[in-house]
């Protein structure tokens, strides 16, 4: 199983990406008509969504009344004469029997509150089904060909940096930084506690362990003052995170791989565990939305190997 990583143009005749905004009641009703569990049950949790509407699944002005549910599903091409259409059955089959699944959660601190996006993707053969929400009430159901999955995954990671909560002044950071995991965790706690003295001591206790550069294969020892500043900035200017979990049939219900990103004022950086000279390190590398399908594709390839 592969994930398209470039969002390349789709050949003529291939089904285009379809998206429809539905209420929770509409999704539940469609599943009930088809005689299967509702996909919304898996996506939604009891945890209340933070304030703020997102791009995907943003709340409509007024939720549709129950009497309008069938009409909404019919206009979406998912219901006809009281029965699920072929398109609806394909979406639900893909959802409930996928060969590959990706669950994404994006949390972003905005100037006007915190936004939380949950977007679950299911792949079966050459079909992909997606269900997303930013508020738990309004959902976006999408179905698309495999060749467009990369672009759909990248869509979930797009954030307007101008809408973020204002961050304290920060300086430039290299494209790639490798630093010990324990140092990253400890300095984060020190910054949150306002203990700058501990921050200085921790960095001094890890001399010549942090590397930086333009690429993972072109790294040099970092200056201690830069290391201190980078660690402090990572904690004080962080404005969000992205968590992606990939599973497949061969994982027997377990997670095959995880993608973790942190959102800084100038964009996303990935957090990747690495081992260097028997040290448990973390690599922070500048990334963009287009890198999300690539990262997941590498995990999928490793699962298939």
PDB file of C-alpha atoms in Angstrom:
ATOM      1  CA  UNK A   1       0.000   0.000   0.000  1.00  0.00           C
ATOM      2  CA  UNK A   2       1.419   3.395  -0.928  1.00  0.00           C
ATOM      3  CA  UNK A   3       0.535   7.015  -0.239  1.00  0.00           C
ATOM      4  CA  UNK A   4       0.887   9.521  -3.050  1.00  0.00           C
ATOM      5  CA  UNK A   5       3.335  12.128  -1.738  1.00  0.00           C
ATOM      6  CA  UNK A   6       3.075  14.843  -4.323  1.00  0.00           C
ATOM      7  CA  UNK A   7      -0.604  15.439  -4.885  1.00  0.00           C
ATOM      8  CA  UNK A   8       0.006  15.049  -8.613  1.00  0.00           C
ATOM      9  CA  UNK A   9      -2.714  15.704 -11.167  1.00  0.00           C
ATOM     10  CA  UNK A  10      -5.206  12.878 -11.554  1.00  0.00           C
ATOM     11  CA  UNK A  11      -5.714  11.231 -14.895  1.00  0.00           C
ATOM     12  CA  UNK A  12      -8.804  12.113 -16.935  1.00  0.00           C
ATOM     13  CA  UNK A  13     -11.805  10.050 -15.954  1.00  0.00           C
ATOM     14  CA  UNK A  14     -10.698   9.491 -12.357  1.00  0.00           C
ATOM     15  CA  UNK A  15     -13.253  10.346  -9.714  1.00  0.00           C
ATOM     16  CA  UNK A  16     -12.712  13.795  -8.228  1.00  0.00           C
ATOM     17  CA  UNK A  17     -12.482  14.502  -4.514  1.00  0.00           C
ATOM     18  CA  UNK A  18     -15.958  14.838  -3.001  1.00  0.00           C
ATOM     19  CA  UNK A  19     -16.633  16.660   0.272  1.00  0.00           C
ATOM     20  CA  UNK A  20     -19.932  17.261   2.029  1.00  0.00           C
ATOM     21  CA  UNK A  21     -20.739  19.035   5.293  1.00  0.00           C
ATOM     22  CA  UNK A  22     -23.000  16.913   7.507  1.00  0.00           C
ATOM     23  CA  UNK A  23     -24.382  17.056  11.014  1.00  0.00           C
ATOM     24  CA  UNK A  24     -23.656  14.256  13.467  1.00  0.00           C
ATOM     25  CA  UNK A  25     -27.295  13.203  13.077  1.00  0.00           C
ATOM     26  CA  UNK A  26     -26.887  12.870   9.297  1.00  0.00           C
ATOM     27  CA  UNK A  27     -23.779  10.694   9.598  1.00  0.00           C
ATOM     28  CA  UNK A  28     -25.487   8.499  12.180  1.00  0.00           C
ATOM     29  CA  UNK A  29     -28.614   8.230  10.030  1.00  0.00           C
ATOM     30  CA  UNK A  30     -26.656   7.187   6.945  1.00  0.00           C
ATOM     31  CA  UNK A  31     -24.870   4.465   8.903  1.00  0.00           C
ATOM     32  CA  UNK A  32     -28.153   3.245  10.371  1.00  0.00           C
ATOM     33  CA  UNK A  33     -29.723   2.958   6.926  1.00  0.00           C
ATOM     34  CA  UNK A  34     -26.726   0.906   5.768  1.00  0.00           C
ATOM     35  CA  UNK A  35     -26.823  -1.226   8.910  1.00  0.00           C
ATOM     36  CA  UNK A  36     -23.313  -0.417  10.140  1.00  0.00           C
ATOM     37  CA  UNK A  37     -21.786   1.487  13.031  1.00  0.00           C
ATOM     38  CA  UNK A  38     -21.548   5.234  12.605  1.00  0.00           C
ATOM     39  CA  UNK A  39     -18.091   6.541  11.609  1.00  0.00           C
ATOM     40  CA  UNK A  40     -18.773   9.489  13.923  1.00  0.00           C
ATOM     41  CA  UNK A  41     -18.619   7.156  16.930  1.00  0.00           C
ATOM     42  CA  UNK A  42     -14.957   6.479  16.183  1.00  0.00           C
ATOM     43  CA  UNK A  43     -14.006  10.060  15.369  1.00  0.00           C
ATOM     44  CA  UNK A  44     -15.649  11.864  18.255  1.00  0.00           C
ATOM     45  CA  UNK A  45     -14.819  11.663  21.931  1.00  0.00           C
ATOM     46  CA  UNK A  46     -16.464  13.063  25.011  1.00  0.00           C
ATOM     47  CA  UNK A  47     -13.676  15.612  25.390  1.00  0.00           C
ATOM     48  CA  UNK A  48     -15.199  19.036  24.647  1.00  0.00           C
ATOM     49  CA  UNK A  49     -13.686  20.816  21.677  1.00  0.00           C
ATOM     50  CA  UNK A  50     -11.937  24.111  22.459  1.00  0.00           C
ATOM     51  CA  UNK A  51     -13.403  27.336  21.078  1.00  0.00           C
ATOM     52  CA  UNK A  52     -12.583  28.387  17.543  1.00  0.00           C
ATOM     53  CA  UNK A  53     -13.864  27.202  14.173  1.00  0.00           C
ATOM     54  CA  UNK A  54     -11.487  25.431  11.799  1.00  0.00           C
ATOM     55  CA  UNK A  55     -11.285  25.146   8.042  1.00  0.00           C
ATOM     56  CA  UNK A  56     -12.473  21.549   8.094  1.00  0.00           C
ATOM     57  CA  UNK A  57     -15.836  20.779   9.552  1.00  0.00           C
ATOM     58  CA  UNK A  58     -16.431  24.317  10.791  1.00  0.00           C
ATOM     59  CA  UNK A  59     -19.806  24.842  12.445  1.00  0.00           C
ATOM     60  CA  UNK A  60     -22.633  26.091  10.217  1.00  0.00           C
ATOM     61  CA  UNK A  61     -24.778  29.011  11.349  1.00  0.00           C
ATOM     62  CA  UNK A  62     -27.621  26.666  12.363  1.00  0.00           C
ATOM     63  CA  UNK A  63     -27.434  22.857  12.529  1.00  0.00           C
ATOM     64  CA  UNK A  64     -29.889  21.055  10.233  1.00  0.00           C
ATOM     65  CA  UNK A  65     -33.110  19.872  11.838  1.00  0.00           C
ATOM     66  CA  UNK A  66     -33.803  16.143  11.998  1.00  0.00           C
ATOM     67  CA  UNK A  67     -36.477  16.488   9.324  1.00  0.00           C
ATOM     68  CA  UNK A  68     -33.850  17.788   6.923  1.00  0.00           C
ATOM     69  CA  UNK A  69     -31.417  14.886   7.380  1.00  0.00           C
ATOM     70  CA  UNK A  70     -32.724  12.722   4.533  1.00  0.00           C
ATOM     71  CA  UNK A  71     -32.837  15.718   2.206  1.00  0.00           C
ATOM     72  CA  UNK A  72     -29.237  16.606   3.034  1.00  0.00           C
ATOM     73  CA  UNK A  73     -28.090  13.040   2.363  1.00  0.00           C
ATOM     74  CA  UNK A  74     -30.035  12.864  -0.893  1.00  0.00           C
ATOM     75  CA  UNK A  75     -28.547  16.122  -2.157  1.00  0.00           C
ATOM     76  CA  UNK A  76     -25.095  14.777  -1.270  1.00  0.00           C
ATOM     77  CA  UNK A  77     -25.731  11.684  -3.398  1.00  0.00           C
ATOM     78  CA  UNK A  78     -25.557   9.377  -0.382  1.00  0.00           C
ATOM     79  CA  UNK A  79     -29.241   8.428  -0.095  1.00  0.00           C
ATOM     80  CA  UNK A  80     -31.870   7.558  -2.729  1.00  0.00           C
ATOM     81  CA  UNK A  81     -35.391   6.327  -2.113  1.00  0.00           C
ATOM     82  CA  UNK A  82     -34.530   5.719   1.525  1.00  0.00           C
ATOM     83  CA  UNK A  83     -31.533   3.490   0.760  1.00  0.00           C
ATOM     84  CA  UNK A  84     -27.796   4.094   0.786  1.00  0.00           C
ATOM     85  CA  UNK A  85     -26.412   4.782  -2.681  1.00  0.00           C
ATOM     86  CA  UNK A  86     -23.465   2.948  -4.224  1.00  0.00           C
ATOM     87  CA  UNK A  87     -21.240   5.902  -3.308  1.00  0.00           C
ATOM     88  CA  UNK A  88     -22.371   5.755   0.308  1.00  0.00           C
ATOM     89  CA  UNK A  89     -21.835   2.003   0.508  1.00  0.00           C
ATOM     90  CA  UNK A  90     -18.327   2.406  -0.932  1.00  0.00           C
ATOM     91  CA  UNK A  91     -17.506   5.093   1.640  1.00  0.00           C
ATOM     92  CA  UNK A  92     -18.788   3.001   4.543  1.00  0.00           C
ATOM     93  CA  UNK A  93     -17.049  -0.162   3.322  1.00  0.00           C
ATOM     94  CA  UNK A  94     -13.769   1.731   3.057  1.00  0.00           C
ATOM     95  CA  UNK A  95     -14.273   3.157   6.530  1.00  0.00           C
ATOM     96  CA  UNK A  96     -15.037  -0.129   8.260  1.00  0.00           C
ATOM     97  CA  UNK A  97     -12.604  -2.444   6.433  1.00  0.00           C
ATOM     98  CA  UNK A  98      -9.534  -0.350   5.548  1.00  0.00           C
ATOM     99  CA  UNK A  99      -6.152  -1.735   4.677  1.00  0.00           C
ATOM    100  CA  UNK A 100      -4.544   1.466   5.969  1.00  0.00           C
ATOM    101  CA  UNK A 101      -5.777   4.051   8.487  1.00  0.00           C
ATOM    102  CA  UNK A 102      -4.434   7.466   9.455  1.00  0.00           C
ATOM    103  CA  UNK A 103      -5.747   9.404  12.459  1.00  0.00           C
ATOM    104  CA  UNK A 104      -4.732  13.062  12.650  1.00  0.00           C
ATOM    105  CA  UNK A 105      -5.189  15.546  15.463  1.00  0.00           C
ATOM    106  CA  UNK A 106      -4.091  19.169  15.144  1.00  0.00           C
ATOM    107  CA  UNK A 107      -4.172  21.615  18.079  1.00  0.00           C
ATOM    108  CA  UNK A 108      -3.444  25.286  17.388  1.00  0.00           C
ATOM    109  CA  UNK A 109      -3.356  28.283  19.757  1.00  0.00           C
ATOM    110  CA  UNK A 110      -5.083  31.139  17.952  1.00  0.00           C
ATOM    111  CA  UNK A 111      -5.376  34.786  18.859  1.00  0.00           C
ATOM    112  CA  UNK A 112      -9.048  34.126  19.650  1.00  0.00           C
ATOM    113  CA  UNK A 113      -8.811  30.760  21.367  1.00  0.00           C
ATOM    114  CA  UNK A 114      -7.661  27.229  20.644  1.00  0.00           C
ATOM    115  CA  UNK A 115      -8.688  25.200  17.598  1.00  0.00           C
ATOM    116  CA  UNK A 116      -8.737  21.419  17.502  1.00  0.00           C
ATOM    117  CA  UNK A 117      -9.058  19.470  14.279  1.00  0.00           C
ATOM    118  CA  UNK A 118      -9.631  15.724  14.210  1.00  0.00           C
ATOM    119  CA  UNK A 119      -9.358  14.091  10.798  1.00  0.00           C
ATOM    120  CA  UNK A 120      -9.529  10.331  10.272  1.00  0.00           C
ATOM    121  CA  UNK A 121      -8.617   8.769   6.921  1.00  0.00           C
ATOM    122  CA  UNK A 122      -9.315   5.219   5.774  1.00  0.00           C
ATOM    123  CA  UNK A 123      -7.895   3.582   2.617  1.00  0.00           C
ATOM    124  CA  UNK A 124      -9.067   0.435   0.849  1.00  0.00           C
ATOM    125  CA  UNK A 125      -7.722  -0.403  -2.581  1.00  0.00           C
ATOM    126  CA  UNK A 126      -7.902   2.739  -4.709  1.00  0.00           C
ATOM    127  CA  UNK A 127     -10.481   4.477  -2.495  1.00  0.00           C
ATOM    128  CA  UNK A 128     -10.047   6.789   0.506  1.00  0.00           C
ATOM    129  CA  UNK A 129     -12.725   7.967   2.934  1.00  0.00           C
ATOM    130  CA  UNK A 130     -12.195  10.838   5.378  1.00  0.00           C
ATOM    131  CA  UNK A 131     -14.188  12.246   8.269  1.00  0.00           C
ATOM    132  CA  UNK A 132     -13.117  15.484   9.953  1.00  0.00           C
ATOM    133  CA  UNK A 133     -14.406  17.918  12.535  1.00  0.00           C
ATOM    134  CA  UNK A 134     -13.268  21.023  14.351  1.00  0.00           C
ATOM    135  CA  UNK A 135     -16.147  21.309  16.815  1.00  0.00           C
ATOM    136  CA  UNK A 136     -17.675  17.837  17.223  1.00  0.00           C
ATOM    137  CA  UNK A 137     -21.053  18.973  15.874  1.00  0.00           C
ATOM    138  CA  UNK A 138     -20.456  19.644  12.190  1.00  0.00           C
ATOM    139  CA  UNK A 139     -18.498  17.044  10.255  1.00  0.00           C
ATOM    140  CA  UNK A 140     -16.929  16.947   6.816  1.00  0.00           C
ATOM    141  CA  UNK A 141     -17.250  13.606   5.025  1.00  0.00           C
ATOM    142  CA  UNK A 142     -14.971  13.166   2.045  1.00  0.00           C
ATOM    143  CA  UNK A 143     -14.233  10.423  -0.458  1.00  0.00           C
ATOM    144  CA  UNK A 144     -11.518  10.481  -3.071  1.00  0.00           C
ATOM    145  CA  UNK A 145      -9.247   8.321  -5.245  1.00  0.00           C
ATOM    146  CA  UNK A 146      -5.949   7.097  -3.840  1.00  0.00           C
ATOM    147  CA  UNK A 147      -4.021   9.424  -6.143  1.00  0.00           C
ATOM    148  CA  UNK A 148      -5.382  12.468  -4.330  1.00  0.00           C
ATOM    149  CA  UNK A 149      -4.801  11.264  -0.790  1.00  0.00           C
ATOM    150  CA  UNK A 150      -1.473  13.060  -0.426  1.00  0.00           C
ATOM    151  CA  UNK A 151      -3.074  16.442  -1.100  1.00  0.00           C
ATOM    152  CA  UNK A 152      -5.900  15.685   1.341  1.00  0.00           C
ATOM    153  CA  UNK A 153      -3.468  14.778   4.118  1.00  0.00           C
ATOM    154  CA  UNK A 154      -1.473  17.951   3.507  1.00  0.00           C
ATOM    155  CA  UNK A 155      -4.678  19.980   3.684  1.00  0.00           C
ATOM    156  CA  UNK A 156      -5.107  19.027   7.347  1.00  0.00           C
ATOM    157  CA  UNK A 157      -1.703  20.548   8.219  1.00  0.00           C
ATOM    158  CA  UNK A 158      -2.255  23.946   6.606  1.00  0.00           C
ATOM    159  CA  UNK A 159      -2.381  26.746   9.180  1.00  0.00           C
ATOM    160  CA  UNK A 160      -2.616  30.495   8.616  1.00  0.00           C
ATOM    161  CA  UNK A 161       0.327  31.738  10.703  1.00  0.00           C
ATOM    162  CA  UNK A 162      -1.189  35.221  10.867  1.00  0.00           C
ATOM    163  CA  UNK A 163      -4.018  33.868  13.054  1.00  0.00           C
ATOM    164  CA  UNK A 164      -1.750  32.423  15.780  1.00  0.00           C
ATOM    165  CA  UNK A 165      -1.574  33.751  19.309  1.00  0.00           C
ATOM    166  CA  UNK A 166       1.186  36.336  19.517  1.00  0.00           C
ATOM    167  CA  UNK A 167       4.523  34.832  20.531  1.00  0.00           C
ATOM    168  CA  UNK A 168       7.400  36.508  22.386  1.00  0.00           C
ATOM    169  CA  UNK A 169      10.319  37.677  20.230  1.00  0.00           C
ATOM    170  CA  UNK A 170      12.308  34.798  18.817  1.00  0.00           C
ATOM    171  CA  UNK A 171      15.455  34.436  16.774  1.00  0.00           C
ATOM    172  CA  UNK A 172      16.218  32.250  13.758  1.00  0.00           C
ATOM    173  CA  UNK A 173      16.802  28.532  14.162  1.00  0.00           C
ATOM    174  CA  UNK A 174      18.603  26.124  11.827  1.00  0.00           C
ATOM    175  CA  UNK A 175      16.600  23.887   9.528  1.00  0.00           C
ATOM    176  CA  UNK A 176      17.729  20.825  11.520  1.00  0.00           C
ATOM    177  CA  UNK A 177      18.642  20.504  15.205  1.00  0.00           C
ATOM    178  CA  UNK A 178      19.518  17.244  16.983  1.00  0.00           C
ATOM    179  CA  UNK A 179      19.529  17.356  20.772  1.00  0.00           C
ATOM    180  CA  UNK A 180      19.230  14.799  23.611  1.00  0.00           C
ATOM    181  CA  UNK A 181      15.671  13.793  24.495  1.00  0.00           C
ATOM    182  CA  UNK A 182      16.253  14.184  28.221  1.00  0.00           C
ATOM    183  CA  UNK A 183      17.629  17.685  27.705  1.00  0.00           C
ATOM    184  CA  UNK A 184      14.609  18.692  25.636  1.00  0.00           C
ATOM    185  CA  UNK A 185      12.179  17.416  28.273  1.00  0.00           C
ATOM    186  CA  UNK A 186      14.065  18.921  31.208  1.00  0.00           C
ATOM    187  CA  UNK A 187      14.543  22.351  29.646  1.00  0.00           C
ATOM    188  CA  UNK A 188      10.873  22.462  28.723  1.00  0.00           C
ATOM    189  CA  UNK A 189       9.925  21.928  32.371  1.00  0.00           C
ATOM    190  CA  UNK A 190      12.426  24.586  33.469  1.00  0.00           C
ATOM    191  CA  UNK A 191      11.012  27.175  31.068  1.00  0.00           C
ATOM    192  CA  UNK A 192       7.424  26.435  32.127  1.00  0.00           C
ATOM    193  CA  UNK A 193       8.469  26.856  35.757  1.00  0.00           C
ATOM    194  CA  UNK A 194      10.296  30.119  35.034  1.00  0.00           C
ATOM    195  CA  UNK A 195      13.604  28.627  36.206  1.00  0.00           C
ATOM    196  CA  UNK A 196      16.073  30.156  33.792  1.00  0.00           C
ATOM    197  CA  UNK A 197      18.898  29.249  36.211  1.00  0.00           C
ATOM    198  CA  UNK A 198      18.056  25.563  35.784  1.00  0.00           C
ATOM    199  CA  UNK A 199      17.906  26.005  32.026  1.00  0.00           C
ATOM    200  CA  UNK A 200      21.477  27.342  31.991  1.00  0.00           C
ATOM    201  CA  UNK A 201      22.711  24.518  34.205  1.00  0.00           C
ATOM    202  CA  UNK A 202      21.033  21.787  32.141  1.00  0.00           C
ATOM    203  CA  UNK A 203      22.500  23.058  28.891  1.00  0.00           C
ATOM    204  CA  UNK A 204      25.934  23.339  30.497  1.00  0.00           C
ATOM    205  CA  UNK A 205      25.644  19.730  31.711  1.00  0.00           C
ATOM    206  CA  UNK A 206      25.217  18.523  28.109  1.00  0.00           C
ATOM    207  CA  UNK A 207      28.272  19.964  26.315  1.00  0.00           C
ATOM    208  CA  UNK A 208      28.821  19.181  22.642  1.00  0.00           C
ATOM    209  CA  UNK A 209      25.709  16.997  22.414  1.00  0.00           C
ATOM    210  CA  UNK A 210      23.514  19.244  20.248  1.00  0.00           C
ATOM    211  CA  UNK A 211      24.136  19.452  16.506  1.00  0.00           C
ATOM    212  CA  UNK A 212      22.629  21.793  13.946  1.00  0.00           C
ATOM    213  CA  UNK A 213      22.742  22.452  10.227  1.00  0.00           C
ATOM    214  CA  UNK A 214      20.837  22.648   6.958  1.00  0.00           C
ATOM    215  CA  UNK A 215      20.377  18.888   6.491  1.00  0.00           C
ATOM    216  CA  UNK A 216      20.496  15.808   8.717  1.00  0.00           C
ATOM    217  CA  UNK A 217      23.723  14.695   6.991  1.00  0.00           C
ATOM    218  CA  UNK A 218      25.383  18.125   7.358  1.00  0.00           C
ATOM    219  CA  UNK A 219      25.342  18.838  11.083  1.00  0.00           C
ATOM    220  CA  UNK A 220      27.959  20.548  13.264  1.00  0.00           C
ATOM    221  CA  UNK A 221      28.359  21.144  16.992  1.00  0.00           C
ATOM    222  CA  UNK A 222      26.145  23.986  18.155  1.00  0.00           C
ATOM    223  CA  UNK A 223      27.255  26.898  20.305  1.00  0.00           C
ATOM    224  CA  UNK A 224      26.055  26.604  23.907  1.00  0.00           C
ATOM    225  CA  UNK A 225      24.336  30.009  23.817  1.00  0.00           C
ATOM    226  CA  UNK A 226      22.436  28.983  20.697  1.00  0.00           C
ATOM    227  CA  UNK A 227      21.410  25.679  22.296  1.00  0.00           C
ATOM    228  CA  UNK A 228      20.011  27.523  25.314  1.00  0.00           C
ATOM    229  CA  UNK A 229      18.088  29.947  23.108  1.00  0.00           C
ATOM    230  CA  UNK A 230      16.664  27.209  20.879  1.00  0.00           C
ATOM    231  CA  UNK A 231      15.432  25.180  23.846  1.00  0.00           C
ATOM    232  CA  UNK A 232      13.872  28.213  25.461  1.00  0.00           C
ATOM    233  CA  UNK A 233      12.192  29.288  22.221  1.00  0.00           C
ATOM    234  CA  UNK A 234      10.822  25.842  21.528  1.00  0.00           C
ATOM    235  CA  UNK A 235       8.869  25.916  24.774  1.00  0.00           C
ATOM    236  CA  UNK A 236       7.935  29.609  24.969  1.00  0.00           C
ATOM    237  CA  UNK A 237       6.918  30.148  21.328  1.00  0.00           C
ATOM    238  CA  UNK A 238       5.229  26.821  20.570  1.00  0.00           C
ATOM    239  CA  UNK A 239       1.732  27.477  19.226  1.00  0.00           C
ATOM    240  CA  UNK A 240       0.418  24.038  18.409  1.00  0.00           C
ATOM    241  CA  UNK A 241       1.065  20.418  17.634  1.00  0.00           C
ATOM    242  CA  UNK A 242       0.159  17.747  15.126  1.00  0.00           C
ATOM    243  CA  UNK A 243      -0.142  14.070  15.993  1.00  0.00           C
ATOM    244  CA  UNK A 244      -0.575  11.447  13.299  1.00  0.00           C
ATOM    245  CA  UNK A 245      -0.981   7.710  13.926  1.00  0.00           C
ATOM    246  CA  UNK A 246      -0.857   5.135  11.126  1.00  0.00           C
ATOM    247  CA  UNK A 247      -2.208   1.607  11.427  1.00  0.00           C
ATOM    248  CA  UNK A 248      -2.682  -1.242   8.987  1.00  0.00           C
ATOM    249  CA  UNK A 249      -4.084  -4.727   8.779  1.00  0.00           C
ATOM    250  CA  UNK A 250      -0.718  -6.230   9.638  1.00  0.00           C
ATOM    251  CA  UNK A 251      -0.439  -4.321  12.913  1.00  0.00           C
ATOM    252  CA  UNK A 252      -3.169  -6.345  14.663  1.00  0.00           C
ATOM    253  CA  UNK A 253      -4.785  -3.261  16.123  1.00  0.00           C
ATOM    254  CA  UNK A 254      -1.503  -1.645  17.149  1.00  0.00           C
ATOM    255  CA  UNK A 255      -0.026   1.583  15.856  1.00  0.00           C
ATOM    256  CA  UNK A 256       2.502   1.054  13.071  1.00  0.00           C
ATOM    257  CA  UNK A 257       4.025   4.499  13.343  1.00  0.00           C
ATOM    258  CA  UNK A 258       3.556   8.008  14.679  1.00  0.00           C
ATOM    259  CA  UNK A 259       4.267  11.470  13.287  1.00  0.00           C
ATOM    260  CA  UNK A 260       4.741  14.322  15.773  1.00  0.00           C
ATOM    261  CA  UNK A 261       5.080  17.972  14.768  1.00  0.00           C
ATOM    262  CA  UNK A 262       5.290  21.194  16.761  1.00  0.00           C
ATOM    263  CA  UNK A 263       4.006  24.531  15.439  1.00  0.00           C
ATOM    264  CA  UNK A 264       6.299  27.519  15.903  1.00  0.00           C
ATOM    265  CA  UNK A 265       5.584  31.112  14.837  1.00  0.00           C
ATOM    266  CA  UNK A 266       7.341  30.530  11.500  1.00  0.00           C
ATOM    267  CA  UNK A 267       5.833  27.112  10.734  1.00  0.00           C
ATOM    268  CA  UNK A 268       5.951  23.412  11.533  1.00  0.00           C
ATOM    269  CA  UNK A 269       8.925  21.393  12.760  1.00  0.00           C
ATOM    270  CA  UNK A 270       8.921  17.611  13.011  1.00  0.00           C
ATOM    271  CA  UNK A 271      10.060  15.768  16.148  1.00  0.00           C
ATOM    272  CA  UNK A 272      11.754  12.485  15.237  1.00  0.00           C
ATOM    273  CA  UNK A 273      13.527  10.105  17.663  1.00  0.00           C
ATOM    274  CA  UNK A 274      17.031   9.160  16.520  1.00  0.00           C
ATOM    275  CA  UNK A 275      19.966   7.297  18.072  1.00  0.00           C
ATOM    276  CA  UNK A 276      23.419   8.849  17.834  1.00  0.00           C
ATOM    277  CA  UNK A 277      26.423   7.307  19.585  1.00  0.00           C
ATOM    278  CA  UNK A 278      24.043   5.333  21.826  1.00  0.00           C
ATOM    279  CA  UNK A 279      22.310   8.569  22.859  1.00  0.00           C
ATOM    280  CA  UNK A 280      18.557   8.912  22.580  1.00  0.00           C
ATOM    281  CA  UNK A 281      18.165  12.077  20.554  1.00  0.00           C
ATOM    282  CA  UNK A 282      15.343  14.028  18.969  1.00  0.00           C
ATOM    283  CA  UNK A 283      15.667  15.636  15.570  1.00  0.00           C
ATOM    284  CA  UNK A 284      13.777  18.888  15.046  1.00  0.00           C
ATOM    285  CA  UNK A 285      13.475  19.579  11.337  1.00  0.00           C
ATOM    286  CA  UNK A 286      11.625  22.343   9.552  1.00  0.00           C
ATOM    287  CA  UNK A 287       8.727  20.889   7.532  1.00  0.00           C
ATOM    288  CA  UNK A 288       5.632  22.013   5.655  1.00  0.00           C
ATOM    289  CA  UNK A 289       2.183  20.540   4.958  1.00  0.00           C
ATOM    290  CA  UNK A 290       3.501  18.777   1.848  1.00  0.00           C
ATOM    291  CA  UNK A 291       5.877  16.781   4.083  1.00  0.00           C
ATOM    292  CA  UNK A 292       3.069  15.116   6.052  1.00  0.00           C
ATOM    293  CA  UNK A 293       2.069  12.582   3.349  1.00  0.00           C
ATOM    294  CA  UNK A 294       5.761  11.890   2.737  1.00  0.00           C
ATOM    295  CA  UNK A 295       6.337  11.104   6.416  1.00  0.00           C
ATOM    296  CA  UNK A 296       3.292   8.838   6.531  1.00  0.00           C
ATOM    297  CA  UNK A 297       4.352   7.133   3.320  1.00  0.00           C
ATOM    298  CA  UNK A 298       7.687   6.231   4.900  1.00  0.00           C
ATOM    299  CA  UNK A 299       5.867   4.699   7.850  1.00  0.00           C
ATOM    300  CA  UNK A 300       3.573   2.748   5.530  1.00  0.00           C
ATOM    301  CA  UNK A 301       6.549   1.475   3.547  1.00  0.00           C
ATOM    302  CA  UNK A 302       8.232   0.313   6.751  1.00  0.00           C
ATOM    303  CA  UNK A 303       5.077  -1.494   7.802  1.00  0.00           C
ATOM    304  CA  UNK A 304       4.921  -3.342   4.468  1.00  0.00           C
ATOM    305  CA  UNK A 305       8.598  -4.344   4.568  1.00  0.00           C
TER     306      UNK A 305
END
